[in-house]
Amino acid sequence: MAPIPGSGLAKGLAVTLRTMTKKTVTEQYPDVLPDLPPRTRGVIGLFEENCTVCMLCARECPDWCIYIDSHKETVPAATPGGRERSRNVLDRFAIDFSLCMYCGICIEVCPFDALFWSPEFEYAETDIRELTHERDKLREWMWTVPAPPALDPGAEEPKEIAAARKTAEKLAATLAEPTEPTRPTGTTGTTEATESTGQTGPTEPTKPAGPTGPTEPTRPTGTTGPTGPTEPTGPTDPQGGQS
Ligand code: SF4
Ligand code: SF4
């Protein structure tokens, strides 16, 4: 059947009239930023303190766009007689976002919660080499990762949070305990409490014990003092007389 002349125009006008009464959905980006869901796959953030360089993410990445370098370090024994341990130290962690297909496998397989999705998406570059984000840049993305959604009411408390809460409670209880004042060693008896006047003045300085003068030597008991010189006697008479 041949189309009725002017029917196309009428259809177009009908569409125009319909959409005129609807709320607009066009977003004025970049003047107005889009309101994205918190779990949007924008960019990957690295929390390197959690990374043990297990290489699982790099091995599982279907695009082979995660680059990790590390070296081994010997950790001395924690206790005397213990064994030394060796651990991996991260030297390089980079993701090439020009290859990444945002599948999220690396984040899923990381056993130590070192990788997270951030909703940030404004990192377009004019040079493709700039799309390889090194460790420092990946770390900066971490600060844009939103907090995890709240748990369902009645859900079991996560183990990490329960352990942290118990430690904080123990510490608070220890700090709240009144500590008994210790008596300084070398003092005897109780000291009389002084009346509190609300304001204590400076205490009078005690006079330092001055040097004592030389003491007279005491004569040891049982001994007699030195006797003076005796007068010399004259020569004796060889005949028995005394001159
Ligand atoms: S999101 Fe997928 S493609 Fe991108 S780095 Fe992770 S595993 Fe590789
Ligand atoms: S899987 Fe996690 S812990 Fe292992 S190397 Fe990757 S980011 Fe680090």
Short mmCIF file of N, CA and C in Angstrom, two decimals, residues 23-160:
data_model
loop_
_atom_site.label_atom_id
_atom_site.label_comp_id
_atom_site.label_asym_id
_atom_site.label_seq_id
_atom_site.Cartn_x
_atom_site.Cartn_y
_atom_site.Cartn_z
N LYS A 23 11.32 14.33 30.87
CA LYS A 23 12.51 14.92 31.49
C LYS A 23 13.73 14.60 30.61
N THR A 24 14.59 15.56 30.44
CA THR A 24 15.77 15.34 29.59
C THR A 24 16.76 14.38 30.25
N VAL A 25 17.43 13.54 29.48
CA VAL A 25 18.40 12.58 30.02
C VAL A 25 19.82 12.91 29.58
N THR A 26 19.98 13.92 28.79
CA THR A 26 21.31 14.29 28.31
C THR A 26 22.13 14.85 29.47
N GLU A 27 23.34 14.33 29.63
CA GLU A 27 24.21 14.83 30.69
C GLU A 27 25.21 15.81 30.10
N GLN A 28 25.37 16.91 30.74
CA GLN A 28 26.20 17.99 30.21
C GLN A 28 27.66 17.80 30.62
N TYR A 29 28.20 16.60 30.33
CA TYR A 29 29.61 16.34 30.63
C TYR A 29 30.46 17.09 29.62
N PRO A 30 31.56 17.73 29.96
CA PRO A 30 32.26 17.71 31.26
C PRO A 30 31.83 18.82 32.22
N ASP A 31 30.82 19.63 31.82
CA ASP A 31 30.42 20.69 32.75
C ASP A 31 29.78 20.10 33.99
N VAL A 32 29.05 19.01 33.81
CA VAL A 32 28.41 18.33 34.95
C VAL A 32 28.93 16.90 34.96
N LEU A 33 29.55 16.50 36.07
CA LEU A 33 30.09 15.14 36.14
C LEU A 33 28.98 14.13 36.35
N PRO A 34 29.11 12.97 35.71
CA PRO A 34 28.05 11.96 35.85
C PRO A 34 28.01 11.38 37.26
N ASP A 35 26.83 11.00 37.68
CA ASP A 35 26.67 10.39 39.00
C ASP A 35 26.79 8.87 38.80
N LEU A 36 28.00 8.36 38.99
CA LEU A 36 28.26 6.96 38.68
C LEU A 36 28.00 6.06 39.89
N PRO A 37 27.64 4.81 39.65
CA PRO A 37 27.49 3.86 40.76
C PRO A 37 28.85 3.67 41.46
N PRO A 38 28.86 3.41 42.76
CA PRO A 38 30.14 3.33 43.47
C PRO A 38 31.06 2.22 42.96
N ARG A 39 30.52 1.16 42.38
CA ARG A 39 31.37 0.05 41.92
C ARG A 39 31.69 0.13 40.43
N THR A 40 31.63 1.33 39.89
CA THR A 40 31.98 1.51 38.48
C THR A 40 33.42 1.08 38.22
N ARG A 41 33.66 0.42 37.11
CA ARG A 41 35.03 0.00 36.76
C ARG A 41 35.71 1.11 35.99
N GLY A 42 36.29 2.03 36.72
CA GLY A 42 36.96 3.16 36.07
C GLY A 42 38.44 2.89 35.89
N VAL A 43 39.14 2.70 37.01
CA VAL A 43 40.57 2.46 36.98
C VAL A 43 40.90 1.56 38.17
N ILE A 44 42.09 0.94 38.12
CA ILE A 44 42.47 0.01 39.19
C ILE A 44 43.46 0.69 40.13
N GLY A 45 43.18 0.61 41.42
CA GLY A 45 44.08 1.17 42.43
C GLY A 45 44.85 0.05 43.11
N LEU A 46 46.10 0.36 43.48
CA LEU A 46 46.97 -0.65 44.12
C LEU A 46 47.24 -0.21 45.56
N PHE A 47 46.94 -1.09 46.51
CA PHE A 47 47.30 -0.86 47.91
C PHE A 47 48.53 -1.71 48.18
N GLU A 48 49.71 -1.13 47.92
CA GLU A 48 50.93 -1.95 47.83
C GLU A 48 51.35 -2.55 49.16
N GLU A 49 50.91 -2.00 50.28
CA GLU A 49 51.26 -2.60 51.57
C GLU A 49 50.69 -4.03 51.68
N ASN A 50 49.61 -4.28 50.97
CA ASN A 50 48.99 -5.61 51.03
C ASN A 50 49.58 -6.58 50.01
N CYS A 51 50.33 -6.06 49.07
CA CYS A 51 50.83 -6.92 47.97
C CYS A 51 52.03 -7.74 48.44
N THR A 52 51.96 -9.03 48.25
CA THR A 52 53.05 -9.93 48.64
C THR A 52 53.85 -10.41 47.43
N VAL A 53 53.59 -9.82 46.28
CA VAL A 53 54.25 -10.19 45.02
C VAL A 53 54.06 -11.68 44.73
N CYS A 54 52.84 -12.14 44.91
CA CYS A 54 52.57 -13.55 44.63
C CYS A 54 52.41 -13.81 43.13
N MET A 55 52.24 -12.75 42.33
CA MET A 55 52.17 -12.80 40.86
C MET A 55 50.87 -13.42 40.33
N LEU A 56 49.92 -13.69 41.20
CA LEU A 56 48.68 -14.31 40.72
C LEU A 56 47.95 -13.41 39.72
N CYS A 57 47.89 -12.11 40.03
CA CYS A 57 47.15 -11.20 39.14
C CYS A 57 47.80 -11.16 37.75
N ALA A 58 49.14 -11.08 37.74
CA ALA A 58 49.84 -11.00 36.45
C ALA A 58 49.65 -12.29 35.65
N ARG A 59 49.60 -13.42 36.36
CA ARG A 59 49.46 -14.71 35.66
C ARG A 59 48.04 -14.89 35.10
N GLU A 60 47.05 -14.38 35.85
CA GLU A 60 45.66 -14.59 35.44
C GLU A 60 45.15 -13.55 34.45
N CYS A 61 45.85 -12.43 34.32
CA CYS A 61 45.38 -11.36 33.43
C CYS A 61 45.31 -11.88 31.99
N PRO A 62 44.14 -11.86 31.36
CA PRO A 62 44.04 -12.40 29.99
C PRO A 62 44.79 -11.55 28.97
N ASP A 63 45.05 -10.29 29.28
CA ASP A 63 45.73 -9.42 28.33
C ASP A 63 47.22 -9.27 28.61
N TRP A 64 47.70 -9.89 29.64
CA TRP A 64 49.12 -9.78 30.02
C TRP A 64 49.54 -8.31 30.10
N CYS A 65 48.74 -7.54 30.78
CA CYS A 65 49.06 -6.11 30.83
C CYS A 65 49.45 -5.66 32.24
N ILE A 66 49.78 -6.62 33.11
CA ILE A 66 50.29 -6.28 34.44
C ILE A 66 51.77 -6.64 34.48
N TYR A 67 52.60 -5.68 34.86
CA TYR A 67 54.05 -5.90 34.90
C TYR A 67 54.52 -5.78 36.34
N ILE A 68 55.17 -6.84 36.83
CA ILE A 68 55.65 -6.85 38.22
C ILE A 68 57.12 -7.23 38.24
N ASP A 69 57.92 -6.46 38.97
CA ASP A 69 59.33 -6.82 39.23
C ASP A 69 59.51 -6.85 40.73
N SER A 70 60.39 -7.77 41.19
CA SER A 70 60.63 -7.85 42.63
C SER A 70 62.01 -8.45 42.88
N HIS A 71 62.46 -8.36 44.12
CA HIS A 71 63.69 -9.05 44.51
C HIS A 71 63.47 -9.67 45.88
N LYS A 72 64.35 -10.61 46.22
CA LYS A 72 64.21 -11.30 47.51
C LYS A 72 65.07 -10.60 48.55
N GLU A 73 64.57 -10.61 49.76
CA GLU A 73 65.28 -9.97 50.87
C GLU A 73 65.26 -10.94 52.05
N THR A 74 66.38 -11.00 52.77
CA THR A 74 66.44 -11.89 53.93
C THR A 74 66.04 -11.13 55.18
N VAL A 75 65.10 -11.70 55.90
CA VAL A 75 64.64 -11.08 57.15
C VAL A 75 65.31 -11.82 58.30
N PRO A 76 66.01 -11.11 59.19
CA PRO A 76 66.67 -11.81 60.30
C PRO A 76 65.65 -12.51 61.20
N ALA A 77 66.15 -13.51 61.93
CA ALA A 77 65.27 -14.29 62.82
C ALA A 77 64.67 -13.38 63.88
N ALA A 78 63.41 -13.60 64.16
CA ALA A 78 62.71 -12.74 65.14
C ALA A 78 63.13 -13.08 66.56
N THR A 79 63.49 -14.34 66.79
CA THR A 79 63.88 -14.76 68.15
C THR A 79 65.28 -15.36 68.09
N PRO A 80 66.01 -15.29 69.20
CA PRO A 80 67.35 -15.90 69.20
C PRO A 80 67.26 -17.40 68.91
N GLY A 81 68.08 -17.85 68.00
CA GLY A 81 68.06 -19.26 67.62
C GLY A 81 67.05 -19.57 66.54
N GLY A 82 66.24 -18.57 66.14
CA GLY A 82 65.23 -18.80 65.09
C GLY A 82 65.86 -18.83 63.71
N ARG A 83 65.02 -19.08 62.72
CA ARG A 83 65.53 -19.17 61.36
C ARG A 83 65.32 -17.86 60.62
N GLU A 84 66.24 -17.54 59.74
CA GLU A 84 66.07 -16.38 58.87
C GLU A 84 64.98 -16.70 57.86
N ARG A 85 64.26 -15.66 57.44
CA ARG A 85 63.25 -15.87 56.43
C ARG A 85 63.56 -14.99 55.23
N SER A 86 63.03 -15.37 54.08
CA SER A 86 63.21 -14.51 52.91
C SER A 86 61.83 -14.06 52.44
N ARG A 87 61.77 -12.82 51.95
CA ARG A 87 60.49 -12.30 51.48
C ARG A 87 60.70 -11.51 50.19
N ASN A 88 59.63 -11.41 49.42
CA ASN A 88 59.71 -10.68 48.16
C ASN A 88 59.45 -9.20 48.41
N VAL A 89 60.26 -8.38 47.80
CA VAL A 89 60.08 -6.93 47.91
C VAL A 89 59.71 -6.39 46.53
N LEU A 90 58.63 -5.62 46.49
CA LEU A 90 58.12 -5.11 45.22
C LEU A 90 59.02 -4.00 44.68
N ASP A 91 59.44 -4.15 43.42
CA ASP A 91 60.24 -3.11 42.78
C ASP A 91 59.41 -2.34 41.75
N ARG A 92 58.58 -3.06 41.03
CA ARG A 92 57.75 -2.39 40.02
C ARG A 92 56.39 -3.07 39.95
N PHE A 93 55.35 -2.27 39.85
CA PHE A 93 54.00 -2.78 39.61
C PHE A 93 53.36 -1.79 38.65
N ALA A 94 53.02 -2.23 37.47
CA ALA A 94 52.43 -1.34 36.47
C ALA A 94 51.30 -2.05 35.74
N ILE A 95 50.31 -1.27 35.34
CA ILE A 95 49.20 -1.80 34.53
C ILE A 95 49.10 -0.94 33.28
N ASP A 96 49.06 -1.60 32.14
CA ASP A 96 48.91 -0.89 30.87
C ASP A 96 47.42 -0.80 30.54
N PHE A 97 46.85 0.39 30.77
CA PHE A 97 45.41 0.55 30.55
C PHE A 97 45.06 0.69 29.07
N SER A 98 46.06 0.74 28.20
CA SER A 98 45.73 0.73 26.77
C SER A 98 45.43 -0.70 26.32
N LEU A 99 45.83 -1.69 27.14
CA LEU A 99 45.54 -3.09 26.81
C LEU A 99 44.42 -3.67 27.69
N CYS A 100 44.29 -3.13 28.88
CA CYS A 100 43.33 -3.67 29.86
C CYS A 100 41.92 -3.67 29.28
N MET A 101 41.18 -4.73 29.53
CA MET A 101 39.79 -4.78 29.05
C MET A 101 38.81 -4.73 30.22
N TYR A 102 39.30 -4.33 31.38
CA TYR A 102 38.42 -4.07 32.54
C TYR A 102 37.56 -5.27 32.91
N CYS A 103 38.18 -6.45 32.81
CA CYS A 103 37.44 -7.67 33.15
C CYS A 103 37.37 -7.86 34.67
N GLY A 104 38.32 -7.32 35.39
CA GLY A 104 38.29 -7.41 36.86
C GLY A 104 38.85 -8.71 37.41
N ILE A 105 39.44 -9.56 36.56
CA ILE A 105 39.96 -10.85 37.04
C ILE A 105 41.09 -10.63 38.04
N CYS A 106 41.97 -9.66 37.76
CA CYS A 106 43.11 -9.42 38.68
C CYS A 106 42.60 -9.07 40.08
N ILE A 107 41.55 -8.29 40.14
CA ILE A 107 41.01 -7.88 41.45
C ILE A 107 40.37 -9.08 42.14
N GLU A 108 39.70 -9.90 41.35
CA GLU A 108 39.04 -11.07 41.93
C GLU A 108 40.04 -12.09 42.49
N VAL A 109 41.15 -12.29 41.76
CA VAL A 109 42.07 -13.37 42.17
C VAL A 109 43.07 -12.94 43.25
N CYS A 110 43.23 -11.64 43.46
CA CYS A 110 44.23 -11.20 44.44
C CYS A 110 43.84 -11.71 45.83
N PRO A 111 44.68 -12.56 46.43
CA PRO A 111 44.29 -13.15 47.71
C PRO A 111 44.52 -12.22 48.90
N PHE A 112 45.16 -11.08 48.66
CA PHE A 112 45.54 -10.21 49.80
C PHE A 112 44.89 -8.84 49.74
N ASP A 113 43.83 -8.68 48.94
CA ASP A 113 43.11 -7.40 48.85
C ASP A 113 44.05 -6.24 48.57
N ALA A 114 44.84 -6.38 47.53
CA ALA A 114 45.77 -5.31 47.18
C ALA A 114 45.29 -4.51 45.96
N LEU A 115 44.27 -4.99 45.27
CA LEU A 115 43.77 -4.29 44.08
C LEU A 115 42.29 -3.95 44.26
N PHE A 116 41.93 -2.76 43.80
CA PHE A 116 40.54 -2.29 43.98
C PHE A 116 40.10 -1.50 42.76
N TRP A 117 38.80 -1.53 42.51
CA TRP A 117 38.23 -0.69 41.46
C TRP A 117 37.99 0.70 42.00
N SER A 118 38.34 1.69 41.18
CA SER A 118 37.98 3.08 41.49
C SER A 118 37.06 3.56 40.37
N PRO A 119 36.07 4.38 40.68
CA PRO A 119 35.18 4.87 39.60
C PRO A 119 35.79 5.99 38.76
N GLU A 120 37.01 6.41 39.06
CA GLU A 120 37.65 7.49 38.28
C GLU A 120 37.85 7.03 36.83
N PHE A 121 37.51 7.87 35.91
CA PHE A 121 37.66 7.47 34.50
C PHE A 121 38.34 8.54 33.66
N GLU A 122 38.66 9.67 34.27
CA GLU A 122 39.22 10.77 33.48
C GLU A 122 40.75 10.67 33.44
N TYR A 123 41.25 9.70 32.71
CA TYR A 123 42.70 9.60 32.58
C TYR A 123 43.10 9.35 31.12
N ALA A 124 42.33 9.92 30.23
CA ALA A 124 42.67 9.82 28.80
C ALA A 124 43.98 10.55 28.54
N GLU A 125 44.76 10.02 27.63
CA GLU A 125 46.07 10.62 27.32
C GLU A 125 46.19 10.78 25.81
N THR A 126 47.01 11.70 25.39
CA THR A 126 47.27 11.86 23.96
C THR A 126 48.42 10.96 23.52
N ASP A 127 49.24 10.50 24.48
CA ASP A 127 50.33 9.58 24.18
C ASP A 127 49.99 8.24 24.82
N ILE A 128 49.93 7.19 24.00
CA ILE A 128 49.50 5.88 24.49
C ILE A 128 50.43 5.34 25.58
N ARG A 129 51.69 5.75 25.57
CA ARG A 129 52.65 5.26 26.57
C ARG A 129 52.28 5.75 27.97
N GLU A 130 51.58 6.88 27.99
CA GLU A 130 51.18 7.44 29.30
C GLU A 130 50.08 6.62 29.96
N LEU A 131 49.51 5.71 29.20
CA LEU A 131 48.43 4.89 29.77
C LEU A 131 48.98 3.71 30.58
N THR A 132 50.29 3.53 30.60
CA THR A 132 50.87 2.54 31.51
C THR A 132 51.08 3.22 32.85
N HIS A 133 50.26 2.88 33.80
CA HIS A 133 50.32 3.53 35.12
C HIS A 133 51.25 2.75 36.02
N GLU A 134 52.27 3.44 36.49
CA GLU A 134 53.24 2.79 37.37
C GLU A 134 52.72 2.78 38.81
N ARG A 135 53.51 2.15 39.64
CA ARG A 135 53.16 1.91 41.05
C ARG A 135 52.65 3.17 41.79
N ASP A 136 53.34 4.30 41.64
CA ASP A 136 52.95 5.51 42.37
C ASP A 136 51.59 6.01 41.91
N LYS A 137 51.37 5.94 40.61
CA LYS A 137 50.09 6.42 40.08
C LYS A 137 48.96 5.47 40.51
N LEU A 138 49.25 4.16 40.48
CA LEU A 138 48.23 3.19 40.90
C LEU A 138 47.89 3.39 42.37
N ARG A 139 48.88 3.80 43.14
CA ARG A 139 48.64 4.04 44.56
C ARG A 139 47.75 5.27 44.74
N GLU A 140 47.97 6.28 43.93
CA GLU A 140 47.14 7.49 44.05
C GLU A 140 45.68 7.19 43.76
N TRP A 141 45.44 6.23 42.86
CA TRP A 141 44.05 5.89 42.57
C TRP A 141 43.36 5.28 43.80
N MET A 142 44.16 4.73 44.71
CA MET A 142 43.57 4.09 45.90
C MET A 142 42.73 5.08 46.70
N TRP A 143 43.17 6.37 46.71
CA TRP A 143 42.44 7.35 47.53
C TRP A 143 41.10 7.71 46.91
N THR A 144 40.83 7.23 45.69
CA THR A 144 39.53 7.52 45.08
C THR A 144 38.60 6.31 45.16
N VAL A 145 39.08 5.25 45.80
CA VAL A 145 38.24 4.04 45.93
C VAL A 145 37.19 4.30 47.01
N PRO A 146 35.91 4.11 46.69
CA PRO A 146 34.88 4.39 47.70
C PRO A 146 34.89 3.34 48.81
N ALA A 147 34.36 3.72 49.95
CA ALA A 147 34.27 2.79 51.08
C ALA A 147 33.33 1.64 50.71
N PRO A 148 33.57 0.47 51.26
CA PRO A 148 32.70 -0.66 50.93
C PRO A 148 31.27 -0.41 51.41
N PRO A 149 30.30 -1.01 50.74
CA PRO A 149 28.91 -0.79 51.17
C PRO A 149 28.68 -1.37 52.56
N ALA A 150 27.71 -0.79 53.25
CA ALA A 150 27.43 -1.23 54.62
C ALA A 150 26.94 -2.68 54.62
N LEU A 151 27.24 -3.38 55.71
CA LEU A 151 26.80 -4.78 55.84
C LEU A 151 25.29 -4.83 56.07
N ASP A 152 24.70 -5.95 55.76
CA ASP A 152 23.29 -6.14 56.07
C ASP A 152 23.10 -6.11 57.57
N PRO A 153 22.01 -5.56 58.03
CA PRO A 153 21.78 -5.59 59.48
C PRO A 153 21.68 -7.04 59.96
N GLY A 154 22.38 -7.37 61.00
CA GLY A 154 22.35 -8.75 61.52
C GLY A 154 23.44 -9.62 60.93
N ALA A 155 24.23 -9.07 60.02
CA ALA A 155 25.32 -9.87 59.44
C ALA A 155 26.42 -10.07 60.46
N GLU A 156 27.17 -11.15 60.32
CA GLU A 156 28.27 -11.44 61.25
C GLU A 156 29.35 -10.37 61.11
N GLU A 157 29.90 -9.95 62.23
CA GLU A 157 30.94 -8.92 62.19
C GLU A 157 32.19 -9.49 61.51
N PRO A 158 32.79 -8.76 60.58
CA PRO A 158 34.00 -9.29 59.94
C PRO A 158 35.10 -9.53 60.96
N LYS A 159 35.90 -10.59 60.70
CA LYS A 159 36.92 -11.00 61.68
C LYS A 159 37.91 -9.88 61.97
N GLU A 160 38.32 -9.17 60.91
CA GLU A 160 39.32 -8.11 61.09
C GLU A 160 38.79 -7.01 62.00
#
